[in-house]
Structure formats: structure tokens, C-alpha cells
JSON list of C-alpha atoms in Angstrom, two decimals:
[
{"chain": "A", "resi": 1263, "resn": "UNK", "atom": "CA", "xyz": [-47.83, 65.54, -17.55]},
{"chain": "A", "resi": 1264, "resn": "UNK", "atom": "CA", "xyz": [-49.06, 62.56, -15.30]},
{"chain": "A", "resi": 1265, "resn": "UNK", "atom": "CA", "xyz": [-48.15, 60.34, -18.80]},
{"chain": "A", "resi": 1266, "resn": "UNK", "atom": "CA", "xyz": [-44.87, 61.96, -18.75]},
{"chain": "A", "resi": 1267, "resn": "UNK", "atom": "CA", "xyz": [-44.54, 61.13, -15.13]},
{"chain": "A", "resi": 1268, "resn": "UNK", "atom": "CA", "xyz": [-45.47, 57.83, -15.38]},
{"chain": "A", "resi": 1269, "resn": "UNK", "atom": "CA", "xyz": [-43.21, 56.74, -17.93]},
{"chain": "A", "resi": 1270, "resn": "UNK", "atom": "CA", "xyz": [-40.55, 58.30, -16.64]},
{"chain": "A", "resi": 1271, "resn": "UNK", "atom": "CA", "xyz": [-40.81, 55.75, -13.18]},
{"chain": "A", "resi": 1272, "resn": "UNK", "atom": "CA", "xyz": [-41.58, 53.18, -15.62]},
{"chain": "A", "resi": 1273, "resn": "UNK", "atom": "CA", "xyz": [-38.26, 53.70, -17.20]},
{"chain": "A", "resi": 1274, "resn": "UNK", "atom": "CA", "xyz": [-36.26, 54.77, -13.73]},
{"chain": "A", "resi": 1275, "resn": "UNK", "atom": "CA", "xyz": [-38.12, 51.10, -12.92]},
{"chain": "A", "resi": 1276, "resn": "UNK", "atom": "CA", "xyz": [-37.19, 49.91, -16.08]},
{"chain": "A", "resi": 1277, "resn": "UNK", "atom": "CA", "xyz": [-33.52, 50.76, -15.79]},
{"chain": "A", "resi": 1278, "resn": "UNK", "atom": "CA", "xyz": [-33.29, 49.65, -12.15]},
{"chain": "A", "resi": 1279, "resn": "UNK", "atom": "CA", "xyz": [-34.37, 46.38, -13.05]},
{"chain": "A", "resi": 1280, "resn": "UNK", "atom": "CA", "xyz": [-32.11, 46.14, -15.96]},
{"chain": "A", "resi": 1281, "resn": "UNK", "atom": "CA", "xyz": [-29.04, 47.09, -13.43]},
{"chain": "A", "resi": 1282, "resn": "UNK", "atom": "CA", "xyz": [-30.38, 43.89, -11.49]},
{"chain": "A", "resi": 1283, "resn": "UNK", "atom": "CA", "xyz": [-30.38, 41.52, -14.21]},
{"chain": "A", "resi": 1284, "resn": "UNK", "atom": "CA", "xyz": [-26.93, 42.58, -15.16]},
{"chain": "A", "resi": 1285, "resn": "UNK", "atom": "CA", "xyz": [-25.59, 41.93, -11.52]},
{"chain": "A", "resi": 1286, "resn": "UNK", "atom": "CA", "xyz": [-27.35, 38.38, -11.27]},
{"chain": "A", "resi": 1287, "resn": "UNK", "atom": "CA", "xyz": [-25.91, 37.97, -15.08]},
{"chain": "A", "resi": 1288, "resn": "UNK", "atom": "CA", "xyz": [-22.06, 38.51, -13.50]},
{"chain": "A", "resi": 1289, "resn": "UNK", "atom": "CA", "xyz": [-23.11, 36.81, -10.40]},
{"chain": "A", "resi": 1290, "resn": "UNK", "atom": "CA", "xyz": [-24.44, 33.86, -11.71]},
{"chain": "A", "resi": 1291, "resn": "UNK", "atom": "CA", "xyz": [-21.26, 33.92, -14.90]},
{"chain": "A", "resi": 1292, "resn": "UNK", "atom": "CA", "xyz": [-19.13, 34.16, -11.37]},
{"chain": "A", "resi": 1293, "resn": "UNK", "atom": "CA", "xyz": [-20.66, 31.41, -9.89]},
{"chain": "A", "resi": 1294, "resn": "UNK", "atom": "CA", "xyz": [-20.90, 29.39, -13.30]},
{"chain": "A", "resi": 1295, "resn": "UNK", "atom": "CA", "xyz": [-16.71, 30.09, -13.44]},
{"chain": "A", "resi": 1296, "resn": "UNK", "atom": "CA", "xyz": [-16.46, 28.71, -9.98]},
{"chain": "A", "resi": 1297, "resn": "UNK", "atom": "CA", "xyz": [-18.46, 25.32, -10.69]},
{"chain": "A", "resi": 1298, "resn": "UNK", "atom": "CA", "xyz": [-16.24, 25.03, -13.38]},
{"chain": "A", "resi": 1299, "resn": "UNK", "atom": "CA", "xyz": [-13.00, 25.43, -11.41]},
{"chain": "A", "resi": 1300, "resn": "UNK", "atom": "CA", "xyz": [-14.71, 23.21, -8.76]},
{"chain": "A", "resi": 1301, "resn": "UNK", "atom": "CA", "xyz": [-15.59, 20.48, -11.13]},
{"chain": "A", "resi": 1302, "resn": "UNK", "atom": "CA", "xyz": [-11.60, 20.71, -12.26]},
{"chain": "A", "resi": 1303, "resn": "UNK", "atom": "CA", "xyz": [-10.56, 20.03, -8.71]},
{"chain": "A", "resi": 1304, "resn": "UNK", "atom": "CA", "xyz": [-12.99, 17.27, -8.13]},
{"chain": "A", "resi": 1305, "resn": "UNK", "atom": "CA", "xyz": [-11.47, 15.70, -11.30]},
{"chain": "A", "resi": 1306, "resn": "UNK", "atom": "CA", "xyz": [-7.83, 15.91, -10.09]},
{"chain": "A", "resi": 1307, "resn": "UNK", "atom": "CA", "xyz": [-9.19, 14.70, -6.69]},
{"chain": "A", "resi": 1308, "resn": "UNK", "atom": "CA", "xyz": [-10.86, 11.63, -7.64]},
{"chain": "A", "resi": 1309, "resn": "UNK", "atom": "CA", "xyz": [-7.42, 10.70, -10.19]},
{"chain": "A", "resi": 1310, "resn": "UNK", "atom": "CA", "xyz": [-5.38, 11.52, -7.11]},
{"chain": "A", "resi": 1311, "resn": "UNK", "atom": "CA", "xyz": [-7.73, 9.47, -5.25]},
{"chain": "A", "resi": 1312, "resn": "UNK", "atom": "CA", "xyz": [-7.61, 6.35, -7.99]},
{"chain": "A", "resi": 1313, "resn": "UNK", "atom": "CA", "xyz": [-3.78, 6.56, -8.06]},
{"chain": "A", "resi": 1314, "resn": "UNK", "atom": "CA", "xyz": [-3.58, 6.22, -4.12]},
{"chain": "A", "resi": 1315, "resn": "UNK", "atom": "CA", "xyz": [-6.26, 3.31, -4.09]},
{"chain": "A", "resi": 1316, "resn": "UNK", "atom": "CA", "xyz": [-3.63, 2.02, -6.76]},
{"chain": "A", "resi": 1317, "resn": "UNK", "atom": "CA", "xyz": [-0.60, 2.64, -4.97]},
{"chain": "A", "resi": 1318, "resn": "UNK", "atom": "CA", "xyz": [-2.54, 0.99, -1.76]},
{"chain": "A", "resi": 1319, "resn": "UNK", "atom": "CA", "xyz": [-3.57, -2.13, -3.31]},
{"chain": "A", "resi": 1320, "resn": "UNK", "atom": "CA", "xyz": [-0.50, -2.83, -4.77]},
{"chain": "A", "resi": 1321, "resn": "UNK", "atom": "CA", "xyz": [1.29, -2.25, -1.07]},
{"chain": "A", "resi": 1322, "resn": "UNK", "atom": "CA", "xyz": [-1.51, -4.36, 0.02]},
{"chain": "A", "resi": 1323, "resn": "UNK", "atom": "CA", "xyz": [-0.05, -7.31, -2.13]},
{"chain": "A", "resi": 1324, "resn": "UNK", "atom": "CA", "xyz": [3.47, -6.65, -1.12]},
{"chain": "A", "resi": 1325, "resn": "UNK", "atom": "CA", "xyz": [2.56, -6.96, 2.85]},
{"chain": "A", "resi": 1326, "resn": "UNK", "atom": "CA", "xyz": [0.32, -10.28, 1.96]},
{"chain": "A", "resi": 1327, "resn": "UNK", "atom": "CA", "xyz": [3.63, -11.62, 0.03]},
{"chain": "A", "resi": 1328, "resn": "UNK", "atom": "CA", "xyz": [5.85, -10.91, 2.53]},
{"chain": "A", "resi": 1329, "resn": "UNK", "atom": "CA", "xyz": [3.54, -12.30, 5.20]},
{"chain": "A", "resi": 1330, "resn": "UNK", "atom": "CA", "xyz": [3.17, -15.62, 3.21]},
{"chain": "A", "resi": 1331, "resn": "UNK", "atom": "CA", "xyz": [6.95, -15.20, 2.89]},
{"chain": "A", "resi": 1332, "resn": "UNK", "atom": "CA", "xyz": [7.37, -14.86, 6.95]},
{"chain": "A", "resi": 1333, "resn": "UNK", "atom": "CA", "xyz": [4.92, -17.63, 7.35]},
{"chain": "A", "resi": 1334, "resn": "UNK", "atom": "CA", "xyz": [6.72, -20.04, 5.18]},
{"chain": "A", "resi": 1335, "resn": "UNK", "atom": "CA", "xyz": [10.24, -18.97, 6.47]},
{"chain": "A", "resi": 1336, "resn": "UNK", "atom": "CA", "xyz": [8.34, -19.72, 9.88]},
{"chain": "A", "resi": 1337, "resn": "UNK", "atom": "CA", "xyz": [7.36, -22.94, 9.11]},
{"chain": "A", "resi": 1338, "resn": "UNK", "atom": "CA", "xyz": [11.08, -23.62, 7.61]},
{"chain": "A", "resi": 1339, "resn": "UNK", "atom": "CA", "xyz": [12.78, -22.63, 10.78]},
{"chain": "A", "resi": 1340, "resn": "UNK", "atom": "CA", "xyz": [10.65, -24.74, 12.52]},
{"chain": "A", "resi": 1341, "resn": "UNK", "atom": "CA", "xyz": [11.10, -27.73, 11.07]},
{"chain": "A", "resi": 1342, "resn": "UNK", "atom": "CA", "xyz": [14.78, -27.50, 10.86]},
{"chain": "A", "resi": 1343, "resn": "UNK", "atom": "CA", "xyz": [14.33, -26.54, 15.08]},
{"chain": "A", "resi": 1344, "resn": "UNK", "atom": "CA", "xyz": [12.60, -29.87, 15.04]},
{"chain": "A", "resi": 1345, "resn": "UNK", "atom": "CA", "xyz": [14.99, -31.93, 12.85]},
{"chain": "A", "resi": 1346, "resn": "UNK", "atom": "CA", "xyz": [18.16, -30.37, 14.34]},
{"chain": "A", "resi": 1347, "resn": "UNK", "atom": "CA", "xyz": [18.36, -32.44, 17.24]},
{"chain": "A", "resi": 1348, "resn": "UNK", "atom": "CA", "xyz": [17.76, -36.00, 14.69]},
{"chain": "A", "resi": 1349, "resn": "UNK", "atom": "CA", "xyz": [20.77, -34.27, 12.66]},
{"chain": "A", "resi": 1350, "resn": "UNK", "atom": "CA", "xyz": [22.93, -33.66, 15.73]},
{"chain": "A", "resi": 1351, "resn": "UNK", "atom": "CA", "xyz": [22.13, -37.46, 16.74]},
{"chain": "A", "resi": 1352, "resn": "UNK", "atom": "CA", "xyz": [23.43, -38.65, 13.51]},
{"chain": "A", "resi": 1353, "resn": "UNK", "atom": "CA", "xyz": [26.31, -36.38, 13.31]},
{"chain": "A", "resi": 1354, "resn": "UNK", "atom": "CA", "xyz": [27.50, -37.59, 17.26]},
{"chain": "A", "resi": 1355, "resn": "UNK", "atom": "CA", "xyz": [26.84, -40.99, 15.72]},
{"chain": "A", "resi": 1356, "resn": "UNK", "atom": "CA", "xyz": [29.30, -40.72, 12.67]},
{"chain": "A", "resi": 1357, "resn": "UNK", "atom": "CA", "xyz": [31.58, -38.75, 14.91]},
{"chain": "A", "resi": 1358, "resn": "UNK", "atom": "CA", "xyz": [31.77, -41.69, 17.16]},
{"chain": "A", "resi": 1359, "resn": "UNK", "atom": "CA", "xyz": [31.84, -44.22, 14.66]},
{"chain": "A", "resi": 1360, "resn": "UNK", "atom": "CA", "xyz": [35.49, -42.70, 13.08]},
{"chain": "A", "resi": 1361, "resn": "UNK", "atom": "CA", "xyz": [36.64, -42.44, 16.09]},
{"chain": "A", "resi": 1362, "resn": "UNK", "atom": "CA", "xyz": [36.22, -46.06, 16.73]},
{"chain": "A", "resi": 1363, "resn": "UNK", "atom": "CA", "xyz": [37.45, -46.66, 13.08]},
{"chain": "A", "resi": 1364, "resn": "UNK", "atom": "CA", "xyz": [40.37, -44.25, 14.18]},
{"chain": "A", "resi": 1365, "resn": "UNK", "atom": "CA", "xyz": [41.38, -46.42, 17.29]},
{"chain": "A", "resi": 1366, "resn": "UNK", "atom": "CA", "xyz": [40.93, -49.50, 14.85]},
{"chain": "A", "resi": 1367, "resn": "UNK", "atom": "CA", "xyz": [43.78, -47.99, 12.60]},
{"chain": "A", "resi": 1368, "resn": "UNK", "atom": "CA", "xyz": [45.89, -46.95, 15.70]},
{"chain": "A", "resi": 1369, "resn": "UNK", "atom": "CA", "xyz": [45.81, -50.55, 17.09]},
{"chain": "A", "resi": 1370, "resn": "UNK", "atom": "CA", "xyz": [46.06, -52.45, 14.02]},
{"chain": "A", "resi": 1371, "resn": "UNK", "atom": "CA", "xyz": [49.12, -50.08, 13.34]},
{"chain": "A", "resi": 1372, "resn": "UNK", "atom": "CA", "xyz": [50.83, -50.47, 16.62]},
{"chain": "A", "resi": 1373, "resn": "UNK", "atom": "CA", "xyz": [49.95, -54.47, 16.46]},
{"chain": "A", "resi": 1374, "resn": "UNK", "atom": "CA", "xyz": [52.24, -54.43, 13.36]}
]
């Protein structure tokens, strides 16, 4: 009867131990399933990640072009600032010059 007894807990243990393994077995297959669908989002992640580092560097290059572009502009303005008044010089200068070459013609025309 003790025999009896005995295996009888041994199976009631048994069986109880065998309801824990299958709820770690769907706990861990849960957890295994959720890796999985973590792993996939990581992935996306780090190709969203690559095609903004991407997108950045090549927004990078257009800000360095146009800042070599405003520099250069910058540098063009300022020269022509500086050789404006030279260029206004020699335009009075002509101007003056046709207008003597103008009175010239008027005098040498009314001399006639």
C-alpha cells in the first residue's frame, strides 16, 4: 500500500513537473518568437539608420558646395566692389574724352 502510495506522488510529482516543462517550453518558444521579431526590427532599424547616414552625407556635400559656392561668389563681389571704382574712373574718363571730341566737332562745324 505504502508502494502504491509512493508511486502515486511520484507520478502526481511526475506529472506536475511535466506541466512545468511544458509552460517553460511555450514560454521560452514565446520568448524565442519575440527575439525573432526583435532581431527583424533591429534589421529595419539599422537599414533605416544606413539610409539616413546616406541621405545626411550626401546633404552634407550639398551645404559644403554651396558654401564653397557662397565663398567664391563672396570673393567675386568683392573684387568687382574693389574694381568698380577703377571702372567708374575709366568710364568718367571716356565720358569726358567724347565730350571734348563732341565740342571738337561742334566748333570745327560752326568754324566752317
Amino acid at each position: 500500500l505504502e508502494s502504491a502510495q509512493q508511486a502515486a506522488q511520484l507520478e502526481a510529482s511526475a506529472s506536475g513537473l511535466h506541466a512545468q516543462i511544458a509552460a517553460r517550453d511555450a514560454s521560452n518558444f514565446a520568448l524565442t518568437a519575440r527575439c525573432r521579431e526583435l532581431e527583424a526590427e533591429l534589421a529595419a532599424t539599422a537599414g533605416s539608420v544606413a539610409a539616413t547616414a546616406g541621405s545626411v552625407a550626401v546633404l552634407e556635400r550639398q551645404v559644403d558646395l554651396a558654401r564653397a559656392d557662397a565663398r567664391a561668389r563672396g570673393v567675386a563681389i568683392t573684387t568687382l566692389a574693389l574694381d568698380l571704382p577703377m571702372f567708374e574712373s575709366r568710364y568718367d574718363g571716356m565720358l569726358r574724352h567724347f565730350s571734348v571730341l563732341q565740342q571738337r566737332a561742334l566748333t570745327a562745324e560752326h568754324g566752317r
